PDB file of C-alpha atoms in Angstrom:
ATOM      1  CA  MET A1019     -50.848 -39.319 108.483  1.00 65.00           C
ATOM      2  CA  ALA A1020     -50.874 -35.773 105.768  1.00 83.00           C
ATOM      3  CA  LEU A1021     -48.479 -35.321 104.425  1.00 90.00           C
ATOM      4  CA  GLU A1022     -46.724 -31.498 104.580  1.00 94.00           C
ATOM      5  CA  TRP A1023     -45.517 -30.241 101.190  1.00 96.00           C
ATOM      6  CA  THR A1024     -43.178 -27.815 100.463  1.00 96.00           C
ATOM      7  CA  THR A1025     -42.284 -25.742  96.913  1.00 97.00           C
ATOM      8  CA  GLU A1026     -39.089 -26.682  95.469  1.00 96.00           C
ATOM      9  CA  THR A1027     -40.455 -24.033  92.071  1.00 98.00           C
ATOM     10  CA  LEU A1028     -42.451 -22.576  90.737  1.00 98.00           C
ATOM     11  CA  ARG A1029     -42.986 -21.967  87.046  1.00 98.00           C
ATOM     12  CA  LEU A1030     -45.909 -19.421  84.544  1.00 98.00           C
ATOM     13  CA  SER A1031     -45.290 -19.376  81.250  1.00 98.00           C
ATOM     14  CA  LEU A1032     -47.375 -16.921  78.992  1.00 97.00           C
ATOM     15  CA  PHE A1033     -47.849 -16.915  75.436  1.00 97.00           C
ATOM     16  CA  CYS A1034     -49.220 -13.800  73.669  1.00 96.00           C
ATOM     17  CA  THR A1035     -50.271 -12.747  70.370  1.00 95.00           C
ATOM     18  CA  GLU A1036     -46.920 -11.139  69.712  1.00 94.00           C
ATOM     19  CA  ASN A1037     -43.363 -10.738  70.928  1.00 94.00           C
ATOM     20  CA  VAL A1038     -43.745  -9.196  73.989  1.00 92.00           C
ATOM     21  CA  LYS A1039     -40.593  -6.575  75.323  1.00 88.00           C
ATOM     22  CA  PHE A1040     -40.474  -5.992  78.584  1.00 88.00           C
ATOM     23  CA  THR A1041     -38.845  -3.282  80.602  1.00 91.00           C
ATOM     24  CA  SER A1042     -37.368  -2.724  84.804  1.00 93.00           C
ATOM     25  CA  ALA A1043     -40.802  -1.498  85.167  1.00 95.00           C
ATOM     26  CA  ASP A1044     -42.300  -5.098  85.133  1.00 95.00           C
ATOM     27  CA  TRP A1045     -39.764  -6.166  87.554  1.00 97.00           C
ATOM     28  CA  LYS A1046     -41.160  -3.460  89.866  1.00 97.00           C
ATOM     29  CA  ALA A1047     -45.128  -4.045  89.228  1.00 96.00           C
ATOM     30  CA  ILE A1048     -44.722  -8.026  90.634  1.00 97.00           C
ATOM     31  CA  THR A1049     -41.424  -7.659  92.787  1.00 97.00           C
ATOM     32  CA  GLY A1050     -42.149  -3.576  94.194  1.00 97.00           C
ATOM     33  CA  GLN A1051     -38.420  -3.122  93.533  1.00 97.00           C
ATOM     34  CA  ASP A1052     -37.187  -0.974  91.381  1.00 96.00           C
ATOM     35  CA  GLU A1053     -34.907  -3.345  89.512  1.00 95.00           C
ATOM     36  CA  PRO A1054     -33.718  -5.875  89.250  1.00 97.00           C
ATOM     37  CA  GLN A1055     -29.968  -7.488  90.019  1.00 96.00           C
ATOM     38  CA  THR A1056     -28.959  -8.894  86.747  1.00 96.00           C
ATOM     39  CA  GLN A1057     -30.440  -8.352  83.059  1.00 95.00           C
ATOM     40  CA  GLN A1058     -29.365  -9.959  80.513  1.00 93.00           C
ATOM     41  CA  ASN A1059     -29.951  -9.468  76.679  1.00 91.00           C
ATOM     42  CA  LEU A1060     -28.710 -12.553  74.056  1.00 86.00           C
ATOM     43  CA  ALA A1061     -29.912 -12.274  70.977  1.00 83.00           C
ATOM     44  CA  ALA A1062     -33.467 -12.689  71.121  1.00 85.00           C
ATOM     45  CA  ARG A1063     -33.986 -13.190  74.785  1.00 91.00           C
ATOM     46  CA  ARG A1064     -34.802 -10.585  78.106  1.00 94.00           C
ATOM     47  CA  SER A1065     -33.498 -12.367  80.994  1.00 96.00           C
ATOM     48  CA  LEU A1066     -34.548  -9.808  84.712  1.00 97.00           C
ATOM     49  CA  ILE A1067     -33.621 -11.803  87.507  1.00 97.00           C
ATOM     50  CA  GLY A1068     -33.335 -11.438  90.939  1.00 97.00           C
ATOM     51  CA  PRO A1069     -34.043 -11.386  94.914  1.00 96.00           C
ATOM     52  CA  PHE A1070     -37.543 -11.975  95.798  1.00 97.00           C
ATOM     53  CA  GLN A1071     -40.106 -13.803  97.681  1.00 96.00           C
ATOM     54  CA  GLY A1072     -36.721 -15.496 100.095  1.00 92.00           C
ATOM     55  CA  GLY A1073     -35.908 -17.161  96.768  1.00 96.00           C
ATOM     56  CA  VAL A1074     -34.697 -16.634  92.900  1.00 97.00           C
ATOM     57  CA  PHE A1075     -36.929 -14.468  90.878  1.00 98.00           C
ATOM     58  CA  ASN A1076     -36.250 -14.931  86.651  1.00 98.00           C
ATOM     59  CA  ILE A1077     -38.457 -13.657  84.436  1.00 97.00           C
ATOM     60  CA  SER A1078     -37.968 -14.364  80.122  1.00 96.00           C
ATOM     61  CA  ALA A1079     -39.059 -13.639  77.156  1.00 96.00           C
ATOM     62  CA  VAL A1080     -38.203 -14.738  73.942  1.00 95.00           C
ATOM     63  CA  GLY A1081     -40.251 -13.665  71.276  1.00 94.00           C
ATOM     64  CA  SER A1082     -44.331 -14.362  72.129  1.00 95.00           C
ATOM     65  CA  ARG A1083     -42.767 -16.480  75.210  1.00 96.00           C
ATOM     66  CA  VAL A1084     -42.112 -15.207  78.153  1.00 97.00           C
ATOM     67  CA  ASP A1085     -41.779 -17.300  80.968  1.00 98.00           C
ATOM     68  CA  CYS A1086     -41.851 -16.026  85.151  1.00 98.00           C
ATOM     69  CA  VAL A1087     -40.167 -18.868  87.153  1.00 98.00           C
ATOM     70  CA  LEU A1088     -39.956 -18.322  91.488  1.00 98.00           C
ATOM     71  CA  LEU A1089     -36.021 -20.793  92.565  1.00 97.00           C
ATOM     72  CA  PRO A1090     -35.041 -21.707  95.610  1.00 96.00           C
ATOM     73  CA  LYS A1091     -32.000 -19.233  96.356  1.00 91.00           C
ATOM     74  CA  SER A1092     -28.448 -20.567  96.651  1.00 84.00           C
ATOM     75  CA  PRO A1093     -27.386 -21.381 100.231  1.00 81.00           C
ATOM     76  CA  THR A1094     -24.705 -19.088 101.448  1.00 78.00           C
ATOM     77  CA  GLU A1095     -22.999 -21.200 104.544  1.00 79.00           C
ATOM     78  CA  ILE A1096     -22.424 -24.623 104.891  1.00 81.00           C
ATOM     79  CA  ILE A1097     -24.697 -26.781 103.752  1.00 81.00           C
ATOM     80  CA  GLU A1098     -26.477 -29.790 106.530  1.00 83.00           C
ATOM     81  CA  GLU A1099     -26.500 -32.921 105.361  1.00 83.00           C
ATOM     82  CA  GLY A1100     -30.713 -33.250 104.112  1.00 80.00           C
ATOM     83  CA  TYR A1101     -30.979 -29.368 102.768  1.00 83.00           C
ATOM     84  CA  VAL A1102     -33.180 -29.247 100.719  1.00 89.00           C
ATOM     85  CA  PRO A1103     -33.512 -26.262  98.911  1.00 93.00           C
ATOM     86  CA  THR A1104     -36.738 -24.737  98.148  1.00 95.00           C
ATOM     87  CA  VAL A1105     -39.004 -21.385  97.995  1.00 96.00           C
ATOM     88  CA  GLY A1106     -41.672 -22.035 100.868  1.00 96.00           C
ATOM     89  CA  PRO A1107     -44.663 -24.540 102.226  1.00 96.00           C
ATOM     90  CA  TRP A1108     -46.716 -25.054  99.492  1.00 96.00           C
ATOM     91  CA  PRO A1109     -49.873 -23.031  99.102  1.00 97.00           C
ATOM     92  CA  ASP A1110     -48.011 -20.215 100.669  1.00 97.00           C
ATOM     93  CA  ALA A1111     -45.716 -19.863  98.044  1.00 98.00           C
ATOM     94  CA  CYS A1112     -48.256 -20.531  95.389  1.00 97.00           C
ATOM     95  CA  HIS A1113     -50.561 -17.702  97.112  1.00 98.00           C
ATOM     96  CA  ASP A1114     -47.402 -15.776  97.172  1.00 98.00           C
ATOM     97  CA  PHE A1115     -46.869 -15.752  93.045  1.00 98.00           C
ATOM     98  CA  VAL A1116     -50.188 -15.742  92.466  1.00 97.00           C
ATOM     99  CA  LYS A1117     -50.808 -12.721  94.131  1.00 97.00           C
ATOM    100  CA  ALA A1118     -47.481 -11.009  92.143  1.00 97.00           C
ATOM    101  CA  THR A1119     -48.246 -11.465  89.435  1.00 97.00           C
ATOM    102  CA  SER A1120     -51.258 -11.108  88.910  1.00 96.00           C
ATOM    103  CA  ALA A1121     -52.262  -7.773  88.707  1.00 94.00           C
ATOM    104  CA  TRP A1122     -49.321  -7.068  86.291  1.00 95.00           C
ATOM    105  CA  LEU A1123     -50.526 -10.128  84.145  1.00 94.00           C
ATOM    106  CA  THR A1124     -54.115  -8.709  83.415  1.00 91.00           C
ATOM    107  CA  ALA A1125     -52.282  -5.575  82.638  1.00 91.00           C
ATOM    108  CA  LEU A1126     -49.360  -7.385  80.394  1.00 90.00           C
ATOM    109  CA  GLU A1127     -49.453  -6.074  76.594  1.00 88.00           C
ATOM    110  CA  PRO A1128     -49.803  -8.533  73.846  1.00 90.00           C
ATOM    111  CA  PRO A1129     -53.250  -9.948  75.263  1.00 91.00           C
ATOM    112  CA  VAL A1130     -51.697 -13.536  76.421  1.00 94.00           C
ATOM    113  CA  TYR A1131     -54.009 -16.548  74.485  1.00 95.00           C
ATOM    114  CA  ARG A1132     -52.745 -19.544  76.437  1.00 97.00           C
ATOM    115  CA  LEU A1133     -51.234 -20.387  80.082  1.00 96.00           C
ATOM    116  CA  ALA A1134     -49.705 -22.420  81.594  1.00 98.00           C
ATOM    117  CA  PHE A1135     -48.865 -22.615  85.593  1.00 97.00           C
ATOM    118  CA  ALA A1136     -47.104 -25.506  87.508  1.00 97.00           C
ATOM    119  CA  GLY A1137     -45.223 -25.781  90.896  1.00 97.00           C
ATOM    120  CA  SER A1138     -42.433 -28.007  91.531  1.00 96.00           C
ATOM    121  CA  LEU A1139     -43.751 -29.867  94.942  1.00 95.00           C
ATOM    122  CA  ILE A1140     -41.471 -32.006  97.806  1.00 94.00           C
ATOM    123  CA  ALA A1141     -42.829 -33.793 100.970  1.00 93.00           C
ATOM    124  CA  LYS A1142     -40.639 -35.547 103.623  1.00 91.00           C
ATOM    125  CA  CYS A1143     -41.560 -39.436 104.665  1.00 91.00           C
ATOM    126  CA  ALA A1144     -40.453 -41.994 106.603  1.00 91.00           C
ATOM    127  CA  GLY A1145     -38.555 -44.324 104.294  1.00 90.00           C
ATOM    128  CA  LEU A1146     -39.240 -45.069 100.603  1.00 89.00           C
ATOM    129  CA  HIS A1147     -42.018 -47.775 101.682  1.00 91.00           C
ATOM    130  CA  ASP A1148     -43.776 -44.853 102.974  1.00 92.00           C
ATOM    131  CA  ALA A1149     -43.548 -42.406 100.006  1.00 90.00           C
ATOM    132  CA  TYR A1150     -44.578 -45.257  98.110  1.00 91.00           C
ATOM    133  CA  THR A1151     -47.821 -45.896 100.408  1.00 91.00           C
ATOM    134  CA  GLN A1152     -48.422 -42.105 100.625  1.00 92.00           C
ATOM    135  CA  LEU A1153     -48.246 -42.266  96.339  1.00 90.00           C
ATOM    136  CA  LEU A1154     -50.822 -45.147  96.033  1.00 90.00           C
ATOM    137  CA  GLY A1155     -52.400 -43.078  98.045  1.00 90.00           C
ATOM    138  CA  MET A1156     -53.218 -39.647  96.607  1.00 90.00           C
ATOM    139  CA  LEU A1157     -53.318 -41.008  92.586  1.00 88.00           C
ATOM    140  CA  GLN A1158     -56.411 -43.385  92.946  1.00 87.00           C
ATOM    141  CA  SER A1159     -56.170 -44.891  89.095  1.00 90.00           C
ATOM    142  CA  VAL A1160     -52.529 -46.931  89.818  1.00 87.00           C
ATOM    143  CA  LYS A1161     -52.642 -49.809  91.320  1.00 88.00           C
ATOM    144  CA  GLY A1162     -49.722 -50.990  92.838  1.00 88.00           C
ATOM    145  CA  ASP A1163     -47.726 -52.956  95.573  1.00 89.00           C
ATOM    146  CA  PRO A1164     -44.675 -50.890  98.039  1.00 89.00           C
ATOM    147  CA  GLU A1165     -43.315 -53.423  98.317  1.00 89.00           C
ATOM    148  CA  ARG A1166     -42.451 -54.025  94.691  1.00 88.00           C
ATOM    149  CA  MET A1167     -41.679 -50.696  93.593  1.00 87.00           C
ATOM    150  CA  ARG A1168     -39.139 -48.910  92.372  1.00 82.00           C
ATOM    151  CA  GLU A1169     -39.928 -46.586  89.768  1.00 79.00           C
ATOM    152  CA  LEU A1170     -42.814 -44.205  89.440  1.00 70.00           C
ATOM    153  CA  ILE A1171     -43.436 -41.755  86.721  1.00 68.00           C
ATOM    154  CA  TYR A1172     -47.378 -41.091  86.521  1.00 60.00           C
TER     155      TYR A1172
END
C-alpha cells in the first residue's frame, strides 16, 4: 500500500554573491500580504515572520544567505492524542511553496549562485515493523530485517 506523505516543513536556502537586504516588498512578493506579522532585526540578521499557506513563514537573511522556511503553526486549541503539526499534504504543499517563491527568486538581487531546497516529510504506518518494511522498499541500496531493526540512519 502506498504511503500518504504529509509535509512537516519546507526550506529554501539561498546563497547570494553579496549581502542581501530585503524589505516588506519581498514579503509581499512571496505572500501577497502587505506586511509580516513580526519583523526582527538582531545584529546582522533580519527576519520577517507571519502566517502563510496554513503555516508560519519565516524569511531571514544573514549576510549573503537567505532562508525561507515554512513551519506548522502552533495549535490554538487542546491537542488531541496523535496530533502531528504539518503544513499540508505532499506534494501539494511543495507545489504551493515553489509557486509562491519562484517569481521572487527569479527577480532577487544580488544573484543567487547556490540554492538548497528541502522538506521534512512524514507518513503514518501501521506500526514500527510496517515503517521499516516501507523504508526498505523505498531504499533499494539498504538491506535489513524489519524484525531486527531498531534505528535507521541513512
